[in-house]
Short mmCIF file of C-alpha atoms in Angstrom, two decimals:
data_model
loop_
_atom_site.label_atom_id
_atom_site.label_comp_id
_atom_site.label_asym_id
_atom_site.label_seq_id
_atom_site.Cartn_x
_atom_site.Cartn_y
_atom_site.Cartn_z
CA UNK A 1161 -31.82 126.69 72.53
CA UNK A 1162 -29.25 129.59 72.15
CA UNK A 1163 -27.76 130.48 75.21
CA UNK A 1164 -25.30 133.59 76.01
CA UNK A 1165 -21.34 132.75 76.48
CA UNK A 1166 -19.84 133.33 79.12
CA UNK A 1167 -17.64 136.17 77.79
CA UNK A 1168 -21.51 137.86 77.44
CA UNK A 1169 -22.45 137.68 80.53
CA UNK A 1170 -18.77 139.17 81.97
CA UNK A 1171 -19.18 141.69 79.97
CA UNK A 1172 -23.21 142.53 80.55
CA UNK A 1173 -22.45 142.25 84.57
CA UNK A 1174 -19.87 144.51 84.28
CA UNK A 1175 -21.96 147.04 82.29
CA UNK A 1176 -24.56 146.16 85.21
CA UNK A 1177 -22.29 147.26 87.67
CA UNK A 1178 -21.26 150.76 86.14
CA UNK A 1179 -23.78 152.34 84.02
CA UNK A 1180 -21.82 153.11 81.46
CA UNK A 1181 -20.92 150.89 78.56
CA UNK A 1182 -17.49 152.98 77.89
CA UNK A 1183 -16.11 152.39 81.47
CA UNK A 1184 -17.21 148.71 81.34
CA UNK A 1185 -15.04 148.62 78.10
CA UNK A 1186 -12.90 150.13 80.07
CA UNK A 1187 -12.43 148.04 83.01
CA UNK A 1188 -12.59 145.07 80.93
CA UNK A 1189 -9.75 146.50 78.60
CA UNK A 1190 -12.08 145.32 75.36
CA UNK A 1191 -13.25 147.82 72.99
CA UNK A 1192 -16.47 149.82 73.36
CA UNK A 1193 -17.93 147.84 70.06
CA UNK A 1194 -17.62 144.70 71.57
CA UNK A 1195 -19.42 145.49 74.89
CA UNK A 1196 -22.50 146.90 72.98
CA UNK A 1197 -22.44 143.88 70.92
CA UNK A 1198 -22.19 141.26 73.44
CA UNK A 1199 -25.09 143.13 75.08
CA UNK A 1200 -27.16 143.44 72.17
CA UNK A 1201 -26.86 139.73 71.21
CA UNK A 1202 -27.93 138.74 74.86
CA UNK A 1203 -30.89 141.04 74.53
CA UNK A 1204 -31.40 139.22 70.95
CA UNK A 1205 -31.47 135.71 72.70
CA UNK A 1206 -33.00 136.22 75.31
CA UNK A 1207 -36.03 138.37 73.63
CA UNK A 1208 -36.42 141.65 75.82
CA UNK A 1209 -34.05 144.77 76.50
CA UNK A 1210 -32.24 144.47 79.33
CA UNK A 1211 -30.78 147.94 79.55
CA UNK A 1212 -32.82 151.24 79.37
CA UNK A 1213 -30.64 153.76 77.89
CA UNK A 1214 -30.16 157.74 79.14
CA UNK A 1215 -28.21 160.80 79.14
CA UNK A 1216 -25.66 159.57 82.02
CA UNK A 1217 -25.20 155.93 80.25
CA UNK A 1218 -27.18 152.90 80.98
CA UNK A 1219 -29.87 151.18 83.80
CA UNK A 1220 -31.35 147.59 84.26
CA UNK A 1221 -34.63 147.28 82.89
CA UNK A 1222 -37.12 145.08 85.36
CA UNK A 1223 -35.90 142.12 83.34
CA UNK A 1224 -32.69 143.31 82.91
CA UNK A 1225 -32.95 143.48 87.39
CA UNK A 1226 -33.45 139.37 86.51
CA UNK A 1227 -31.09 138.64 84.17
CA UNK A 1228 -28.47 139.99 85.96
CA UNK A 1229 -29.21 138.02 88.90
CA UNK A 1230 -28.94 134.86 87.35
CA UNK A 1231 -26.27 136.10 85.68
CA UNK A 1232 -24.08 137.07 88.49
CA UNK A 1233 -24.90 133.36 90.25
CA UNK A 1234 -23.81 131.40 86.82
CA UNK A 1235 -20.54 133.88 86.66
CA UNK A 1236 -20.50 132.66 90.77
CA UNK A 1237 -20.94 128.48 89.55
CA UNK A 1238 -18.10 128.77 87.11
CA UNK A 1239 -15.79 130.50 89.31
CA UNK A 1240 -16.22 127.54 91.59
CA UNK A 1241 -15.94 125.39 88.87
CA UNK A 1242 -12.44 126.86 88.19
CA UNK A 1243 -11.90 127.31 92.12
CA UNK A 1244 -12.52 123.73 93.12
CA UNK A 1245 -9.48 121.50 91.25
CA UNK A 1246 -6.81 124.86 92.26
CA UNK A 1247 -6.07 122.95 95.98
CA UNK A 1248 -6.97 119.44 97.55
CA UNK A 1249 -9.77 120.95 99.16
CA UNK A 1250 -9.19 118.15 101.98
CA UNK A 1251 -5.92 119.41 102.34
CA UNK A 1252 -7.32 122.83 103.69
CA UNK A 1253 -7.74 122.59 107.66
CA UNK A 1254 -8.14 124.67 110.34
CA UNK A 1255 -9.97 128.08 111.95
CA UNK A 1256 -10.93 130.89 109.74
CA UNK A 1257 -12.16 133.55 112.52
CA UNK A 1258 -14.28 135.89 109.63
CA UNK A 1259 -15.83 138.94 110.65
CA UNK A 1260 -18.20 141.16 108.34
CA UNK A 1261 -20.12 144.45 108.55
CA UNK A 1262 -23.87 144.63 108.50
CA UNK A 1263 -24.85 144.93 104.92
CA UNK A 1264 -22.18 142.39 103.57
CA UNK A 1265 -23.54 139.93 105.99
CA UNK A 1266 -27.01 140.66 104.51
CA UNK A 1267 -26.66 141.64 100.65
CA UNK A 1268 -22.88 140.11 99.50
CA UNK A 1269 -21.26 137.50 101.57
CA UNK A 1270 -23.97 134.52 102.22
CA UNK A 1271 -23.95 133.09 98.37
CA UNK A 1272 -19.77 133.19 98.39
CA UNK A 1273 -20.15 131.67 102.54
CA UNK A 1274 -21.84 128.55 100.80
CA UNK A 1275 -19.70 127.62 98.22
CA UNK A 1276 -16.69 127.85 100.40
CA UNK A 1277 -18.20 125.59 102.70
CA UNK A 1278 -18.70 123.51 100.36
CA UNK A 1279 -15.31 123.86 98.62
CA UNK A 1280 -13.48 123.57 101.68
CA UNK A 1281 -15.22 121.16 104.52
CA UNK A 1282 -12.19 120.92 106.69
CA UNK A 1283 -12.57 124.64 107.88
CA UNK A 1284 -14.01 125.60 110.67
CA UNK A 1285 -15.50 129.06 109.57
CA UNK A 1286 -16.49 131.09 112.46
CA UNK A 1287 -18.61 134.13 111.46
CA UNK A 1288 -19.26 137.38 113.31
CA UNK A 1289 -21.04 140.60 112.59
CA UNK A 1290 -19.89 143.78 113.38
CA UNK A 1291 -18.74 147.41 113.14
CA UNK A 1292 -16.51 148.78 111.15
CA UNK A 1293 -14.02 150.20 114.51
CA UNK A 1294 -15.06 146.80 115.98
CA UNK A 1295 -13.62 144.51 113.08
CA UNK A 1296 -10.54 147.26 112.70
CA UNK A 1297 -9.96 146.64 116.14
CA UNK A 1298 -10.82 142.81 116.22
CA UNK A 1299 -8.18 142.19 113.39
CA UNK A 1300 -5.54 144.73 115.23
CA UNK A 1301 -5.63 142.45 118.17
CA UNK A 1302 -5.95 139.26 116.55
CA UNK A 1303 -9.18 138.33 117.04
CA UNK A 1304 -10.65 138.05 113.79
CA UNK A 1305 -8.53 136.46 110.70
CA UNK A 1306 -9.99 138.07 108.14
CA UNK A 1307 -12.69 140.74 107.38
CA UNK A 1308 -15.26 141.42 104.24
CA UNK A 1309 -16.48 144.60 104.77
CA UNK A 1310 -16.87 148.46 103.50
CA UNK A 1311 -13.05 149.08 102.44
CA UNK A 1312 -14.71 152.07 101.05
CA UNK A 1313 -15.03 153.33 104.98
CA UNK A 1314 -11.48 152.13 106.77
CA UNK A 1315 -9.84 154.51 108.49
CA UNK A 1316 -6.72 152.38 109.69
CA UNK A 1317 -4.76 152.76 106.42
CA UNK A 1318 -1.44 151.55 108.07
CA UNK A 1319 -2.27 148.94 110.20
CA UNK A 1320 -5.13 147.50 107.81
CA UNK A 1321 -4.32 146.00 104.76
CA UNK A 1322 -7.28 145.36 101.72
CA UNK A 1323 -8.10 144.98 98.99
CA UNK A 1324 -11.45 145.68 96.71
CA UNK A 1325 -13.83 143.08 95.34
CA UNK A 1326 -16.59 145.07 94.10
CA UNK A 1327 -17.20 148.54 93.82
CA UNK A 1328 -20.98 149.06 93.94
CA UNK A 1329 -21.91 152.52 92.48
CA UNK A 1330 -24.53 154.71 94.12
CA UNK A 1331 -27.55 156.14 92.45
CA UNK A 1332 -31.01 157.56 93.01
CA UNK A 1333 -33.60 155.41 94.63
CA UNK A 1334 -36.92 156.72 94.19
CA UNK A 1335 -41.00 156.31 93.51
CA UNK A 1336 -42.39 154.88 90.17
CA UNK A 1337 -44.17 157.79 90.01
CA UNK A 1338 -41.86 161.09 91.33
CA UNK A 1339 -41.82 163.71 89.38
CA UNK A 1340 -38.26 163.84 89.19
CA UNK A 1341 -38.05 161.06 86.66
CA UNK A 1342 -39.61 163.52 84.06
CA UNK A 1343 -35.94 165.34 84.50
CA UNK A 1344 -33.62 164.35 81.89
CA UNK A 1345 -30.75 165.04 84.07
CA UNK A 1346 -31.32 164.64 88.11
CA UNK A 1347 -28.60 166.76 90.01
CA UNK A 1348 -27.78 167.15 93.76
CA UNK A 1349 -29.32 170.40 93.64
CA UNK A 1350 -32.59 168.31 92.74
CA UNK A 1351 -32.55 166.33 95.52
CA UNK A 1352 -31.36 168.39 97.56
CA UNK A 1353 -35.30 170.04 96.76
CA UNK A 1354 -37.03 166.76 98.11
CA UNK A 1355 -37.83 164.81 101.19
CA UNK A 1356 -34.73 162.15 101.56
CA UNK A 1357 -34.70 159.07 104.00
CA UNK A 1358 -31.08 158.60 105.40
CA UNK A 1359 -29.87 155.21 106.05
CA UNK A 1360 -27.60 155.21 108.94
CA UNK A 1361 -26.34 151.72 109.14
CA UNK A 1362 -22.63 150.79 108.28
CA UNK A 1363 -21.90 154.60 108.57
CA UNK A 1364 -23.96 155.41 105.31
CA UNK A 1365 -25.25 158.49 106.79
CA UNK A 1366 -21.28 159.70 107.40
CA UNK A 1367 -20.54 158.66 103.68
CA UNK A 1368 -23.35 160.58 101.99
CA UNK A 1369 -22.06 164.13 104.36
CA UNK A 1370 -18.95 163.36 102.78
CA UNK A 1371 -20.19 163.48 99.41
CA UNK A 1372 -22.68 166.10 100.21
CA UNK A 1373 -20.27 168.25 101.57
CA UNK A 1374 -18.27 168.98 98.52
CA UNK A 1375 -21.50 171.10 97.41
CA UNK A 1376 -23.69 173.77 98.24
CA UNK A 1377 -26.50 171.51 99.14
CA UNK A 1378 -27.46 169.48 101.65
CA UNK A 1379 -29.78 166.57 102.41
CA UNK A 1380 -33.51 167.80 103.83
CA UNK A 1381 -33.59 164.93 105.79
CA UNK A 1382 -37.11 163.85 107.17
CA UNK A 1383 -36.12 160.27 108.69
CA UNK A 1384 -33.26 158.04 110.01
CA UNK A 1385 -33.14 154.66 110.05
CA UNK A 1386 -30.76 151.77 110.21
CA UNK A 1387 -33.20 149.64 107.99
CA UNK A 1388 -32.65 148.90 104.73
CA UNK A 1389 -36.37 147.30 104.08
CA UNK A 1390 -37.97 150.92 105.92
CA UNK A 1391 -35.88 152.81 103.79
CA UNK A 1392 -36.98 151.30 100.74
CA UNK A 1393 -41.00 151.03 101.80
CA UNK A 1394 -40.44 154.51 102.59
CA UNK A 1395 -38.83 155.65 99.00
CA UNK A 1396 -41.38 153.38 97.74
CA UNK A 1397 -44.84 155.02 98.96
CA UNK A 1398 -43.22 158.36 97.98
CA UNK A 1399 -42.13 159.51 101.24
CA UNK A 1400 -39.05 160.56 99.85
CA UNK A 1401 -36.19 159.85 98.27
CA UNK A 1402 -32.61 158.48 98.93
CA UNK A 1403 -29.00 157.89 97.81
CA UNK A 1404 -27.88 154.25 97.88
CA UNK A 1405 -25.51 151.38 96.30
CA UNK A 1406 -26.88 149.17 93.56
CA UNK A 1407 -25.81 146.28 96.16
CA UNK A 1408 -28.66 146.42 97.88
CA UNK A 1409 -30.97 147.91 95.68
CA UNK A 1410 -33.74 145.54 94.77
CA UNK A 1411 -36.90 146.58 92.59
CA UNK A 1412 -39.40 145.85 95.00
CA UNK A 1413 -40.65 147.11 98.48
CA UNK A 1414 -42.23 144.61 101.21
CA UNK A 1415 -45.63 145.86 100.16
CA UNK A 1416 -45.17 145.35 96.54
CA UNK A 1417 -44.81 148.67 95.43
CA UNK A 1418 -41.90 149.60 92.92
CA UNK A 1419 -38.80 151.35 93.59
CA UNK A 1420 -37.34 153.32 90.81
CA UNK A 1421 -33.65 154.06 90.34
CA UNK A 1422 -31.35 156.25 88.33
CA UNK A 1423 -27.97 157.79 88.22
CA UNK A 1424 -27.59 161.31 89.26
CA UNK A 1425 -25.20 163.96 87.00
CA UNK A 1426 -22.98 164.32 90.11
CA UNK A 1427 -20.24 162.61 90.70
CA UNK A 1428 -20.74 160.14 93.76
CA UNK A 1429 -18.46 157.70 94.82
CA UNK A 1430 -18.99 154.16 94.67
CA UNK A 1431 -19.38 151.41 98.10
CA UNK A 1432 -16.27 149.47 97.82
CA UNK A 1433 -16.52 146.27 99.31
CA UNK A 1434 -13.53 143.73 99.81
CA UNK A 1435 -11.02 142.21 102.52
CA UNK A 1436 -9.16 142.73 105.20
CA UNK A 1437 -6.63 142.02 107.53
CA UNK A 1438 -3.88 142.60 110.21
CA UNK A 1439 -1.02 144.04 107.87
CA UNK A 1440 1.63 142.48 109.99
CA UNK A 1441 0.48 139.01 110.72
CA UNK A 1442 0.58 136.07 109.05
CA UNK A 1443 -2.16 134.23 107.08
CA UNK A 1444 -3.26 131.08 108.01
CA UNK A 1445 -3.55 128.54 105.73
CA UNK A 1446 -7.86 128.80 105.86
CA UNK A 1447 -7.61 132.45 105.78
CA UNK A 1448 -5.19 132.24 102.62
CA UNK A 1449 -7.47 129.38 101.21
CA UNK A 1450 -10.97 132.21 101.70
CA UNK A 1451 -8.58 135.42 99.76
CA UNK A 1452 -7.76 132.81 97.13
CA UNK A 1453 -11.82 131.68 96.79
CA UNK A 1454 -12.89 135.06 96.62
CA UNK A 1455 -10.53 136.45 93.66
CA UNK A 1456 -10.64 133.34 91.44
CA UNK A 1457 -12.26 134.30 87.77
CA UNK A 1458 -11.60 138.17 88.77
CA UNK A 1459 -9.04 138.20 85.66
CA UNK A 1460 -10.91 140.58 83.01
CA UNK A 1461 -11.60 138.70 79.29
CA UNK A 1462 -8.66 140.15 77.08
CA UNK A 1463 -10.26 140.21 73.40
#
């Protein structure tokens, strides 16, 4: 059976993860040629496009939603192929005091979680969840080692040092059957028309006034919530619409109806998500044994 490389997949994840097949060439510092053929020869194998294509670049088909999936957890076995023979992962001892923020506790850290336990026995990981002030605070004071949360959101730029992992860009979540999907170009001013749902939770609702506030329009906001799964029930029985990261964007409501995505023509900024820590206090061992797990096979292919 012919199966994708790995140098594929890279490349279709990364397409995935922007949109656009030019900025994934980009990123990936590969020409745009070799992108759109490493995606069409993964389409060829495995028998079904993966990517709908449209004005603003590219989207995940409903199979392309479950290729990447299993695409982003073989990319996750290899890096921990590589990971594992880097240190004597007996060697590695001692607290790691991790804190997180409510949506990478529930839609990025708990695959990564496993396979450092697993990597590392000898640590003791300690997890908490929390705010954003909370874990700025917590790390300030030494409570917590390390933090994987919104870097996107940090407002302690001296005291906090980070850096990104992912940057998880933010599109248009809406019914199967809206009429804005007839649009071949969705704009602010479009939604801005329609009923929206507003997630609150890990400060989302602060980050979309940012964004909305460098327009004319505003949000006609019929519901807050703090719940992911309500917001996307809601979006789902066309209630309304929202604005949210791919990261926790997933196809399907509770009830089985389908959510819809797509990007919008304005420019929105993406949920960056990544660690931190104390700038002026020094890494334990654990804590330098997690940053090193959690960069490992982040070097882009080089064609």
């Amino acid at each position: 059976m012919n199966v994708p490389t790995i140098r594929q997949i890279r490349y279709f994840i990364a397409v995935a993860n922007v949109g656009q097949i030019s900025r994934a060439a980009l990123e990936l510092n590969v020409s745009q040629s070799a992108v759109t053929t490493a995606i069409k020869q993964i389409e060829e194998i495995v028998g079904t496009p993966l990517l709908s294509r449209h004005a603003g670049g590219v989207a995940l088909t409903y199979e392309g939603n479950i290729f990447f999936d299993h695409a982003r957890r073989i990319i996750g076995s290899v890096e921990e192929a590589v990971r594992s023979p880097r240190r004597l992962r007996h060697d590695v001892k001692g607290t790691l005091r991790l804190a997180m923020t409510y949506t990478v506790a529930g839609y990025y850290i708990p695959t990564y979680i496993e396979r450092f336990l697993r990597v590392f026995p000898g640590v003791d990981l300690q997890l908490t969840e929390s705010s954003r002030t909370a874990i700025e605070d917590g790390l300030a004071s030494g409570v917590f080692d390390l933090a994987v949360m919104l870097t996107s959101n940090i407002v302690d730029q001296e005291g906090i040092s980070y850096e990104t992992l992912l940057q998880s860009r933010r599109r248009l979540w809406l019914s199967a059957d809206h009429p804005l999907l007839e649009l071949q170009s969705i704009s602010l001013a479009d939604v801005a028309a329609q009923p929206y749902i507003m997630l609150t939770v890990d400060e989302a609702s602060n980050t979309a006034q940012r964004y909305w506030n460098r327009t004319n329009y505003r949000p006609h906001t019929i519901f807050r919530t703090s719940s992911v799964e309500a917001v996307r029930s809601m979006v789902a029985s066309g209630m309304g619409v929202t604005i949210l990261s791919d990261m926790i964007y997933r196809p399907w409501s509770l009830d089985g109806r389908r959510v819809e995505v797509t990007s919008l023509a304005d420019s929105i900024p993406t949920m960056d998500v990544g660690l931190a820590w104390a700038t002026n206090v020094e890494q334990n061992t654990a804590a330098s044994a997690f940053r090193e797990f959690m960069h490992v096979g982040e070097e882009p292919d080089v064609q």
